[in-house]
Coordinates of C-alpha atoms in Angstrom, one line a residue:
M1 CA -4.3 -13.5 28.4
E2 CA -7.7 -13.8 29.9
A3 CA -6.9 -11.1 32.4
L4 CA -5.7 -8.9 29.6
I5 CA -9.0 -9.4 27.7
R6 CA -11.1 -8.7 30.8
K7 CA -9.1 -5.5 31.4
D8 CA -9.6 -4.5 27.8
E9 CA -13.4 -5.2 27.9
S10 CA -13.7 -3.1 31.1
A11 CA -13.2 -0.1 28.7
L12 CA -16.8 -0.5 27.7
S13 CA -18.1 0.2 31.2
G14 CA -15.5 2.2 33.1
G15 CA -13.5 3.6 30.2
P16 CA -14.4 6.0 27.3
Q17 CA -18.1 6.6 26.5
T18 CA -17.5 8.6 23.3
W19 CA -15.4 8.2 20.2
G20 CA -13.3 11.3 21.0
A21 CA -12.4 10.0 24.5
I22 CA -10.8 6.7 23.3
D23 CA -7.1 6.4 24.4
W24 CA -5.7 5.2 21.0
H25 CA -2.2 4.7 22.4
R26 CA -3.7 2.1 24.8
V27 CA -5.8 0.6 22.1
E28 CA -2.8 0.1 19.8
R29 CA -0.8 -1.4 22.7
N30 CA -3.5 -3.9 23.7
V31 CA -4.0 -5.1 20.1
Q32 CA -0.3 -5.5 19.6
E33 CA 0.1 -7.5 22.7
M34 CA -2.6 -9.9 21.7
Q35 CA -1.2 -10.2 18.2
I36 CA 2.3 -11.0 19.6
R37 CA 0.7 -13.9 21.6
I38 CA -1.0 -15.2 18.5
A39 CA 2.3 -15.1 16.5
K40 CA 4.1 -17.0 19.3
A41 CA 1.5 -19.7 19.4
T42 CA 1.8 -20.0 15.6
Q43 CA 5.5 -20.4 15.7
E44 CA 5.1 -23.1 18.4
G45 CA 2.5 -24.9 16.2
D46 CA -0.1 -24.7 19.0
W47 CA -3.1 -24.2 16.7
R48 CA -5.7 -24.8 19.4
R49 CA -4.2 -21.9 21.3
V50 CA -4.0 -19.8 18.1
K51 CA -7.8 -20.3 17.7
T52 CA -8.5 -19.4 21.3
L53 CA -6.4 -16.2 21.1
Q54 CA -8.0 -15.2 17.8
R55 CA -11.4 -15.5 19.3
S56 CA -10.4 -13.4 22.3
L57 CA -8.9 -10.7 20.1
T58 CA -12.0 -10.4 17.8
R59 CA -14.2 -10.0 20.9
S60 CA -12.1 -7.3 22.5
F61 CA -13.0 -3.6 22.6
S62 CA -9.5 -2.5 21.5
A63 CA -9.6 -4.6 18.3
K64 CA -13.1 -3.4 17.5
A65 CA -12.2 0.2 18.0
S66 CA -9.1 -0.3 15.9
A67 CA -11.1 -1.9 13.1
V68 CA -13.6 1.0 13.0
K69 CA -10.7 3.5 13.0
R70 CA -9.1 1.9 10.1
V71 CA -12.1 1.8 7.8
T72 CA -13.1 5.3 8.7
E73 CA -9.7 6.9 8.0
N74 CA -8.6 5.1 4.8
Q75 CA -9.2 6.3 1.2
G76 CA -12.4 4.2 0.9
K77 CA -14.2 5.9 3.7
R78 CA -16.2 8.1 1.3
T79 CA -17.4 5.1 -0.8
A80 CA -20.5 3.4 0.5
G81 CA -21.7 -0.2 -0.1
V82 CA -25.1 -1.4 -1.2
D83 CA -26.7 0.1 2.0
R84 CA -25.3 3.6 1.1
E85 CA -24.2 3.9 4.7
K86 CA -21.2 6.0 5.7
W87 CA -19.7 6.3 9.2
D88 CA -18.7 10.0 8.9
S89 CA -19.4 11.3 12.4
P90 CA -17.9 10.5 15.8
E91 CA -21.4 9.3 17.0
T92 CA -21.8 6.7 14.2
R93 CA -18.2 5.5 14.7
W94 CA -18.8 5.0 18.4
E95 CA -22.0 3.2 17.7
A96 CA -20.3 1.0 15.1
I97 CA -17.9 -0.5 17.7
G98 CA -20.9 -2.1 19.5
R99 CA -22.2 -3.4 16.2
L100 CA -19.2 -5.6 15.5
K101 CA -20.6 -8.9 16.9
R102 CA -20.2 -12.4 15.5
R103 CA -23.6 -13.6 16.7
G104 CA -26.3 -12.7 14.2
Y105 CA -23.8 -11.2 11.7
R106 CA -24.9 -11.5 8.1
P107 CA -22.8 -9.6 5.4
L108 CA -24.6 -7.8 2.7
P109 CA -23.7 -8.4 -1.0
L110 CA -20.9 -6.4 -2.5
R111 CA -21.5 -3.4 -4.8
R112 CA -19.9 -4.2 -8.1
V113 CA -18.0 -1.3 -9.9
F114 CA -15.4 -1.4 -12.6
I115 CA -12.1 0.6 -12.8
P116 CA -9.9 1.0 -15.9
K117 CA -6.8 -1.1 -16.3
A118 CA -3.6 0.0 -18.0
N119 CA -4.3 -2.3 -21.0
G120 CA -7.7 -0.5 -21.7
K121 CA -9.8 -3.3 -20.1
E122 CA -11.7 -3.0 -16.8
R123 CA -11.0 -4.5 -13.4
P124 CA -14.0 -5.5 -11.3
L125 CA -14.1 -4.3 -7.7
G126 CA -16.5 -5.4 -5.0
I127 CA -17.3 -2.7 -2.5
P128 CA -18.5 -4.1 0.9
T129 CA -20.6 -2.1 3.3
M130 CA -18.9 -0.2 6.1
L131 CA -20.0 -2.8 8.6
D132 CA -18.6 -5.6 6.5
R133 CA -15.4 -3.7 6.0
A134 CA -15.0 -3.2 9.7
M135 CA -15.7 -6.9 10.4
Q136 CA -13.0 -7.8 7.8
A137 CA -10.6 -5.4 9.4
L138 CA -11.4 -6.9 12.8
Y139 CA -10.7 -10.5 11.7
L140 CA -7.6 -9.4 9.7
L141 CA -6.1 -8.3 13.0
A142 CA -6.3 -11.9 14.2
L143 CA -5.3 -13.4 10.8
E144 CA -2.2 -11.3 10.1
P145 CA 0.0 -12.6 12.9
V146 CA -0.6 -16.2 11.6
S147 CA -0.1 -15.3 7.9
E148 CA 3.1 -13.4 8.6
G149 CA 4.5 -16.4 10.5
T150 CA 3.7 -18.8 7.6
S151 CA 4.6 -16.6 4.6
D152 CA 7.5 -17.2 2.2
P153 CA 10.6 -15.1 2.9
N154 CA 10.4 -13.5 -0.6
S155 CA 6.7 -12.6 -0.6
Y156 CA 6.4 -8.9 -0.6
G157 CA 2.8 -7.9 -1.5
F158 CA 0.4 -6.5 1.1
R159 CA 2.6 -7.3 4.1
I160 CA 3.8 -5.1 6.9
N161 CA 7.0 -3.1 6.1
R162 CA 7.3 -4.7 2.7
S163 CA 6.9 -3.1 -0.7
T164 CA 7.5 -3.5 -4.5
A165 CA 10.9 -1.9 -3.9
D166 CA 11.8 -4.8 -1.7
A167 CA 10.8 -7.3 -4.4
M168 CA 12.9 -5.3 -6.9
S169 CA 15.9 -5.3 -4.6
Q170 CA 15.6 -9.1 -4.1
L171 CA 15.6 -9.7 -7.9
F172 CA 18.7 -7.4 -8.2
L173 CA 20.4 -9.7 -5.7
N174 CA 19.3 -12.8 -7.6
L175 CA 20.3 -11.6 -11.1
S176 CA 23.1 -9.0 -10.8
R177 CA 26.2 -11.2 -10.5
K178 CA 28.1 -12.8 -13.3
A179 CA 27.3 -16.3 -11.9
S180 CA 23.6 -15.5 -11.4
A181 CA 20.7 -17.3 -13.1
Q182 CA 20.3 -16.2 -16.7
W183 CA 16.7 -17.4 -17.3
I184 CA 13.4 -16.3 -15.9
L185 CA 9.9 -17.7 -15.8
E186 CA 7.7 -14.7 -16.0
A187 CA 4.4 -16.0 -14.6
D188 CA 0.9 -14.6 -14.7
I189 CA -2.0 -16.1 -12.8
K190 CA -5.3 -16.0 -14.8
G191 CA -7.8 -14.0 -12.7
C192 CA -6.3 -14.9 -9.3
F193 CA -8.7 -13.0 -7.1
D194 CA -11.7 -14.2 -9.2
H195 CA -10.9 -17.9 -9.3
I196 CA -9.4 -18.9 -5.9
S197 CA -11.3 -22.0 -4.7
H198 CA -13.7 -21.3 -1.8
D199 CA -13.3 -24.9 -0.6
W200 CA -9.6 -24.5 -0.4
L201 CA -9.9 -21.2 1.5
E202 CA -12.4 -22.6 4.0
S203 CA -10.2 -25.6 4.7
N204 CA -6.8 -23.8 4.9
V205 CA -7.2 -20.2 6.1
P206 CA -6.6 -20.1 9.9
M207 CA -9.6 -18.0 10.9
D208 CA -13.2 -18.4 11.9
K209 CA -14.6 -20.7 9.2
A210 CA -18.2 -19.5 9.6
I211 CA -17.4 -15.8 9.1
L212 CA -15.1 -16.6 6.2
R213 CA -17.8 -18.7 4.5
K214 CA -20.3 -15.8 4.8
W215 CA -18.0 -13.4 3.2
L216 CA -17.1 -15.7 0.3
K217 CA -20.8 -16.5 -0.4
A218 CA -22.2 -12.9 0.1
G219 CA -22.7 -12.4 -3.6
V220 CA -22.5 -9.1 -5.6
V221 CA -25.0 -6.6 -6.8
F222 CA -24.5 -5.3 -10.4
Q223 CA -27.1 -3.2 -12.3
G224 CA -29.7 -4.0 -9.6
Q225 CA -29.3 -7.8 -9.9
L226 CA -27.9 -10.1 -7.2
Q227 CA -25.2 -12.5 -8.6
A228 CA -23.9 -15.5 -6.6
T229 CA -20.2 -15.8 -5.9
K230 CA -19.0 -19.4 -6.4
A231 CA -15.3 -18.8 -6.5
G232 CA -12.7 -16.1 -5.8
T233 CA -12.2 -13.4 -3.1
P234 CA -13.4 -9.9 -4.2
Q235 CA -10.9 -7.2 -5.1
G236 CA -11.9 -4.3 -2.8
G237 CA -12.3 -6.2 0.4
I238 CA -9.8 -5.3 3.2
I239 CA -9.0 -9.0 3.9
S240 CA -8.8 -10.1 0.3
P241 CA -5.1 -9.5 -0.3
T242 CA -4.2 -11.5 2.8
L243 CA -6.4 -14.3 1.8
A244 CA -4.7 -14.4 -1.6
N245 CA -1.3 -14.4 0.2
V246 CA -2.3 -17.3 2.3
A247 CA -3.4 -19.2 -0.8
L248 CA 0.0 -18.6 -2.5
N249 CA 2.1 -19.1 0.6
G250 CA 4.4 -22.1 0.0
L251 CA 5.1 -21.4 -3.6
E252 CA 8.7 -20.6 -2.7
R253 CA 9.4 -23.0 0.2
Q254 CA 7.5 -26.0 -1.2
L255 CA 9.0 -25.6 -4.7
V256 CA 12.6 -25.6 -3.4
K257 CA 11.8 -28.5 -1.0
S258 CA 10.2 -30.5 -3.9
L259 CA 13.3 -30.0 -6.1
E260 CA 15.6 -31.0 -3.2
T261 CA 13.7 -34.2 -2.7
K262 CA 13.8 -35.1 -6.3
L263 CA 17.3 -33.9 -7.3
G264 CA 19.2 -33.5 -4.1
V265 CA 20.2 -30.4 -2.1
V266 CA 23.6 -29.8 -4.0
N267 CA 22.0 -30.2 -7.5
T268 CA 19.1 -27.9 -6.5
K269 CA 21.5 -25.1 -5.5
K270 CA 23.2 -25.4 -8.9
L271 CA 19.9 -24.8 -10.6
K272 CA 19.7 -21.3 -9.0
V273 CA 15.9 -21.4 -8.6
N274 CA 14.7 -18.3 -6.7
V275 CA 11.1 -17.2 -6.4
V276 CA 10.1 -13.5 -5.9
R277 CA 6.4 -12.8 -5.4
Y278 CA 4.4 -9.6 -5.0
A279 CA 0.7 -10.6 -4.3
D280 CA -0.3 -12.7 -7.4
D281 CA 2.6 -11.5 -9.6
F282 CA 5.8 -13.6 -9.4
V283 CA 8.9 -14.5 -11.3
I284 CA 11.2 -17.6 -10.9
T285 CA 14.8 -17.6 -11.9
G286 CA 16.7 -20.7 -13.2
S287 CA 20.1 -21.7 -14.6
T288 CA 18.6 -23.1 -17.8
P289 CA 15.3 -22.8 -19.8
E290 CA 14.9 -26.6 -19.6
I291 CA 14.8 -26.7 -15.8
L292 CA 12.1 -24.0 -15.8
E293 CA 10.1 -25.6 -18.6
S294 CA 10.3 -29.3 -17.5
E295 CA 10.5 -29.1 -13.7
V296 CA 9.5 -25.7 -12.3
K297 CA 6.5 -24.8 -14.5
P298 CA 4.7 -28.1 -14.2
W299 CA 5.1 -28.0 -10.4
V300 CA 3.7 -24.4 -10.3
E301 CA 0.7 -25.4 -12.4
Q302 CA 0.0 -28.3 -10.1
F303 CA 0.4 -26.1 -7.0
L304 CA -2.0 -23.6 -8.4
A305 CA -4.6 -26.2 -9.6
V306 CA -5.2 -27.4 -6.1
R307 CA -6.2 -23.8 -5.3
G308 CA -8.5 -23.5 -8.3
L309 CA -5.9 -21.3 -10.2
T310 CA -4.2 -21.6 -13.6
L311 CA -1.4 -19.8 -15.4
S312 CA -2.2 -17.5 -18.3
T313 CA -0.8 -19.2 -21.4
E314 CA -0.6 -15.8 -23.2
K315 CA 1.3 -13.9 -20.5
T316 CA 3.5 -16.7 -19.0
R317 CA 6.8 -17.0 -20.8
I318 CA 10.5 -18.0 -20.3
V319 CA 13.0 -15.3 -21.2
N320 CA 16.7 -14.6 -21.0
I321 CA 17.9 -11.8 -18.8
A322 CA 19.7 -10.4 -21.9
D323 CA 16.3 -9.8 -23.5
G324 CA 14.8 -8.4 -20.3
F325 CA 11.4 -8.6 -18.7
D326 CA 8.9 -6.3 -17.0
F327 CA 7.9 -6.7 -13.4
L328 CA 6.0 -4.3 -11.1
G329 CA 6.4 -1.4 -13.5
W330 CA 10.2 -1.9 -14.0
N331 CA 12.2 -3.5 -16.8
F332 CA 15.0 -5.8 -15.7
R333 CA 17.7 -6.5 -18.3
K334 CA 21.4 -7.1 -18.6
Y335 CA 23.4 -4.9 -20.9
S336 CA 26.8 -6.5 -21.7
G337 CA 26.6 -8.4 -18.5
T338 CA 25.5 -5.5 -16.3
L339 CA 22.0 -5.6 -14.8
L340 CA 20.1 -2.4 -15.2
I341 CA 16.6 -1.8 -13.7
K342 CA 14.6 1.0 -15.4
P343 CA 11.0 2.2 -15.5
S344 CA 9.3 0.0 -18.1
K345 CA 8.1 1.6 -21.3
K346 CA 4.5 0.6 -20.7
N347 CA 4.6 2.2 -17.2
V348 CA 6.0 5.4 -18.6
Q349 CA 3.5 5.6 -21.4
T350 CA 0.6 4.9 -19.1
F351 CA 1.7 7.6 -16.7
Y352 CA 2.2 10.2 -19.4
R353 CA -1.3 9.5 -20.8
K354 CA -2.7 10.0 -17.3
V355 CA -0.9 13.4 -16.9
K356 CA -2.0 14.5 -20.4
G357 CA -5.6 13.5 -19.5
V358 CA -5.5 15.8 -16.4
I359 CA -4.1 18.7 -18.4
S360 CA -6.7 18.2 -21.2
A361 CA -9.5 18.0 -18.7
N362 CA -8.6 21.3 -17.0
K363 CA -8.2 23.7 -20.0
T364 CA -9.8 26.5 -18.1
A365 CA -8.5 25.8 -14.6
K366 CA -6.3 28.3 -12.7
Q367 CA -2.6 27.6 -12.9
V368 CA -2.3 26.9 -9.2
N369 CA -5.2 24.4 -9.4
I370 CA -3.5 22.4 -12.2
I371 CA -0.2 22.5 -10.3
N372 CA -2.0 21.1 -7.2
L373 CA -3.5 18.3 -9.3
L374 CA -0.2 17.4 -11.1
N375 CA 2.3 17.6 -8.2
P376 CA 1.0 14.6 -6.1
M377 CA 1.0 12.5 -9.3
L378 CA 4.5 13.6 -10.4
R379 CA 6.0 13.3 -7.0
G380 CA 4.4 9.9 -6.3
W381 CA 5.5 8.4 -9.6
A382 CA 9.0 9.8 -9.3
Q383 CA 9.4 8.5 -5.8
Y384 CA 8.3 5.0 -6.9
H385 CA 11.0 4.9 -9.5
S386 CA 13.7 6.7 -7.5
P387 CA 15.5 3.5 -6.4
V388 CA 16.2 2.4 -10.0
V389 CA 18.1 3.8 -13.1
A390 CA 15.5 6.4 -13.9
K391 CA 17.4 9.7 -14.4
A392 CA 17.2 9.6 -18.2
T393 CA 13.5 8.6 -18.0
F394 CA 12.8 11.5 -15.6
N395 CA 14.5 14.0 -18.0
R396 CA 12.6 12.8 -21.0
L397 CA 9.2 12.8 -19.2
E398 CA 9.8 16.2 -17.7
Y399 CA 10.4 17.5 -21.2
A400 CA 7.2 15.9 -22.5
V401 CA 5.1 17.3 -19.6
S402 CA 6.6 20.7 -20.1
K403 CA 5.6 20.7 -23.8
A404 CA 2.1 19.6 -22.8
L405 CA 1.8 22.5 -20.3
W406 CA 3.2 25.0 -22.8
R407 CA 0.5 24.0 -25.3
W408 CA -2.0 24.4 -22.4
A409 CA -0.7 27.9 -21.7
K410 CA -0.5 29.0 -25.4
R411 CA -4.1 27.8 -26.0
R412 CA -5.4 30.1 -23.3
H413 CA -3.9 33.2 -24.9
P414 CA -3.8 32.7 -28.7
Q415 CA -3.5 36.5 -29.3
N416 CA -0.5 37.1 -27.0
T417 CA 3.1 36.7 -27.8
T418 CA 5.3 33.8 -26.7
D419 CA 7.3 36.1 -24.5
W420 CA 4.1 37.4 -22.8
V421 CA 2.9 33.8 -22.1
R422 CA 6.3 32.8 -20.7
K423 CA 6.4 35.7 -18.3
K424 CA 2.9 35.0 -17.1
Y425 CA 3.2 31.2 -16.4
Y426 CA 7.0 30.6 -16.0
A427 CA 9.7 32.0 -13.8
P428 CA 13.5 31.4 -13.2
V429 CA 14.2 29.3 -10.0
G430 CA 17.8 28.6 -9.1
D431 CA 19.6 27.3 -12.1
R432 CA 16.3 26.6 -13.9
S433 CA 15.2 29.4 -16.2
W434 CA 11.7 28.0 -17.1
V435 CA 9.7 26.8 -14.1
F436 CA 5.9 26.4 -14.4
G437 CA 4.6 28.2 -11.3
T438 CA 3.0 31.2 -9.8
T439 CA 2.8 33.3 -6.6
I440 CA -0.3 33.0 -4.5
V441 CA -1.5 34.9 -1.4
D442 CA -3.1 33.1 1.5
D443 CA -5.9 34.2 3.8
G444 CA -3.4 35.9 6.1
G445 CA -2.0 38.1 3.3
N446 CA 1.3 36.1 3.1
S447 CA 2.6 35.3 -0.4
R448 CA 4.3 32.1 -1.4
W449 CA 5.6 30.5 -4.6
V450 CA 4.0 27.4 -5.9
G451 CA 5.8 25.5 -8.7
L452 CA 5.5 22.3 -10.6
Y453 CA 7.3 19.3 -9.1
S454 CA 10.6 18.7 -11.0
L455 CA 10.9 15.1 -12.2
A456 CA 14.5 15.7 -13.3
G457 CA 15.3 17.0 -9.8
T458 CA 14.3 13.8 -8.1
P459 CA 17.4 12.2 -6.5
I460 CA 18.1 8.5 -7.2
Q461 CA 18.3 6.7 -3.9
R462 CA 19.2 3.0 -3.4
H463 CA 16.5 1.1 -1.5
K464 CA 17.4 -0.7 1.7
K465 CA 15.7 -4.1 1.4
V466 CA 13.8 -5.6 4.3
R467 CA 15.3 -8.8 5.8
G468 CA 13.7 -11.9 4.3
G469 CA 13.0 -13.4 7.7
Y470 CA 11.5 -10.2 9.2
H471 CA 8.5 -10.9 11.4
P472 CA 6.6 -7.8 12.5
F473 CA 5.0 -9.6 15.5
D474 CA 8.2 -11.0 16.9
P475 CA 9.2 -8.9 19.9
A476 CA 12.9 -9.6 19.3
Q477 CA 12.6 -7.9 15.9
E478 CA 10.6 -4.9 17.1
R479 CA 13.6 -2.5 17.2
Y480 CA 14.6 -3.5 13.6
G481 CA 11.0 -3.0 12.4
E482 CA 10.7 0.5 14.1
T483 CA 14.0 1.6 12.6
L484 CA 13.0 0.3 9.2
R485 CA 9.6 2.1 9.3
Q486 CA 11.1 5.4 10.4
E487 CA 13.8 5.3 7.7
R488 CA 11.2 4.7 5.1
M489 CA 8.9 7.4 6.4
L490 CA 11.8 9.9 6.3
N491 CA 12.5 9.0 2.7
N492 CA 8.9 9.5 2.0
M493 CA 9.1 13.0 3.4
S494 CA 12.4 13.8 1.6
H495 CA 10.8 16.7 -0.3
R496 CA 10.0 18.5 2.9
K497 CA 12.9 18.9 5.3
Q498 CA 10.8 20.6 7.9
W499 CA 8.5 17.5 8.1
I500 CA 11.6 15.4 8.7
K501 CA 12.6 17.5 11.7
L502 CA 9.1 17.4 13.1
Y503 CA 8.8 13.6 12.6
I504 CA 12.2 13.0 14.4
S505 CA 11.3 15.4 17.3
Q506 CA 8.0 13.5 17.7
R507 CA 9.7 10.1 17.5
G508 CA 7.4 9.2 14.7
L509 CA 4.2 9.5 16.8
C510 CA 1.1 11.6 16.3
A511 CA 1.0 14.6 18.7
V512 CA -2.6 13.8 19.7
C513 CA -3.1 10.1 20.0
E514 CA 0.6 9.2 20.3
C515 CA 0.2 6.3 17.9
K516 CA 2.6 5.7 15.0
I517 CA 2.5 7.9 11.9
T518 CA 2.9 5.7 8.8
K519 CA 2.5 6.0 5.1
E520 CA -0.8 4.2 5.5
T521 CA -2.2 6.5 8.2
G522 CA -1.0 9.6 6.5
W523 CA -0.1 12.9 8.3
E524 CA -1.0 16.6 8.3
D525 CA 0.9 19.6 9.4
H526 CA -0.8 21.4 12.3
H527 CA -0.1 24.9 13.7
I528 CA -0.5 24.9 17.5
E529 CA -1.3 28.7 17.5
Y530 CA -3.4 29.1 14.4
R531 CA -2.0 31.3 11.6
T532 CA -5.2 33.3 11.5
Y533 CA -4.5 34.3 15.2
G534 CA -0.9 35.3 14.4
G535 CA 0.8 32.0 14.8
S536 CA 4.1 31.6 12.9
D537 CA 5.4 28.9 10.6
A538 CA 8.3 28.2 12.9
L539 CA 8.9 24.5 13.8
G540 CA 8.2 25.3 17.5
N541 CA 4.6 26.1 16.5
R542 CA 4.0 23.0 14.4
V543 CA 3.3 19.3 14.9
L544 CA 2.5 16.4 12.7
L545 CA -0.9 14.7 13.3
H546 CA -3.0 11.9 11.8
P547 CA -5.7 13.4 9.4
D548 CA -8.5 12.3 11.7
C549 CA -6.7 13.6 14.8
H550 CA -6.3 16.9 13.0
K551 CA -10.0 17.1 12.5
Q552 CA -10.7 16.3 16.2
V553 CA -8.3 19.1 17.2
H554 CA -10.1 21.7 15.1
H555 CA -13.7 20.5 15.6
H556 CA -13.7 18.9 19.1
G557 CA -10.9 20.6 20.9
R558 CA -8.6 17.6 21.4
P559 CA -5.4 18.6 23.2
V560 CA -2.1 18.6 21.3
V561 CA 1.0 17.1 23.1
K562 CA 3.8 19.5 22.1
P563 CA 7.0 17.5 21.7
V564 CA 10.3 18.6 23.3
Q565 CA 12.3 20.4 20.6

């Protein structure tokens, strides 16, 4: 390990001297190798070695470069902290790598902002500075191999290759059979991120205690005033979801173990107690309401109290599966003994209000602009609900959106006839006679059709659930993890068959840095011979790149590795 770190650190002297010269494939490989060693030491229970390896990782050039890359390529890169500093140039990013040092590090307070919640209230967010974000990303690289190895099997929030759809699929397995549990404890933690005990975190999170304490006590700035932080981990910090996961790890394993100790293994199995958790949202199944009320709920309350948390009395309830319950935007309910999972009414209403808000706010916008605003929203929402029984909901919502757009079109031309408005804004496409869309001409003089995404045309696809025991840092499971990632990426690209062909031909790797293309990194379609110079749209002239790599190709001349077709 020490030889690996020395080799990695040599990159500072004999390796790249600019941001654009960094070999990202080598950086990714170095970080992954160190994380695998940390995960192995965690499985062996060698906590002294875990601490040593974590210290080596956070001091390495590869980990620092990877941390800076992450915070300068995600969605929050345009949002500055209290120092108003942004790392928006290759020079500042290269300089930032050298600034990631433990000695003398003092985080600045968070910038407090509020974002609206679905219930009309506001959720507080704490925005760290770029330097603090990068430091959190750096130490998260060392914490994740440990947290993944100690997580509950049915914890799905903010973990590698796990999603809300996995949590939904696990609940389907727990509730769909005739002999399945009929009662559910629908739990809600009161202000989880705001109330986690700092003392508990400092004593139990396996990372550098001094750095963690500095983050927890950094304070927030709101309306020009500095406010102390006595509890909680701020929503908005890169490492915060993992800290919350560490705090709630054990909810599943320890609950079952406690019941087995008290009632015996055989009797515990008969109780059909199963925990499914996504971040701080979780549900617990049981064979009777009495077992959930008298045994499970008190244990959960005690488990949370140690961590400074409590259940919300208003939102925590015990329900029968025949009455149904909402979880992660879906409604789970048995109809005459058959479990159906549908988009929840609350989720549908919230989304429709959002769509109507966009339409209302763009009364004078061009048709193509409003289509470009709505399509990502419609596609993302439809793909989220595509694994469940959502066809009827898609049809109803498409009709409602169509009516809103018709009112938008009619309002623009009050003096014209209905037939004139229809011909201007709608056209027949395939077996659909009314499609909201238009023809546009690009800079090269080529015309193409741009239409509104069809919710009703979204296929319903069963989700393939991740294995409960999957460990992303276990070399024995690497092939499974790669296959799972690629399958999900292909599903994510399902609306563009050409992207699927490019992704497969590139083996899921960026054609510049040769690192993985994931949902988190995003991707862009690049023409090797630019269209302005006569390049065609043929697949042989196109590759998929990371967004930042795409910028480097256009602005700094980075070479593109053309895959073998």
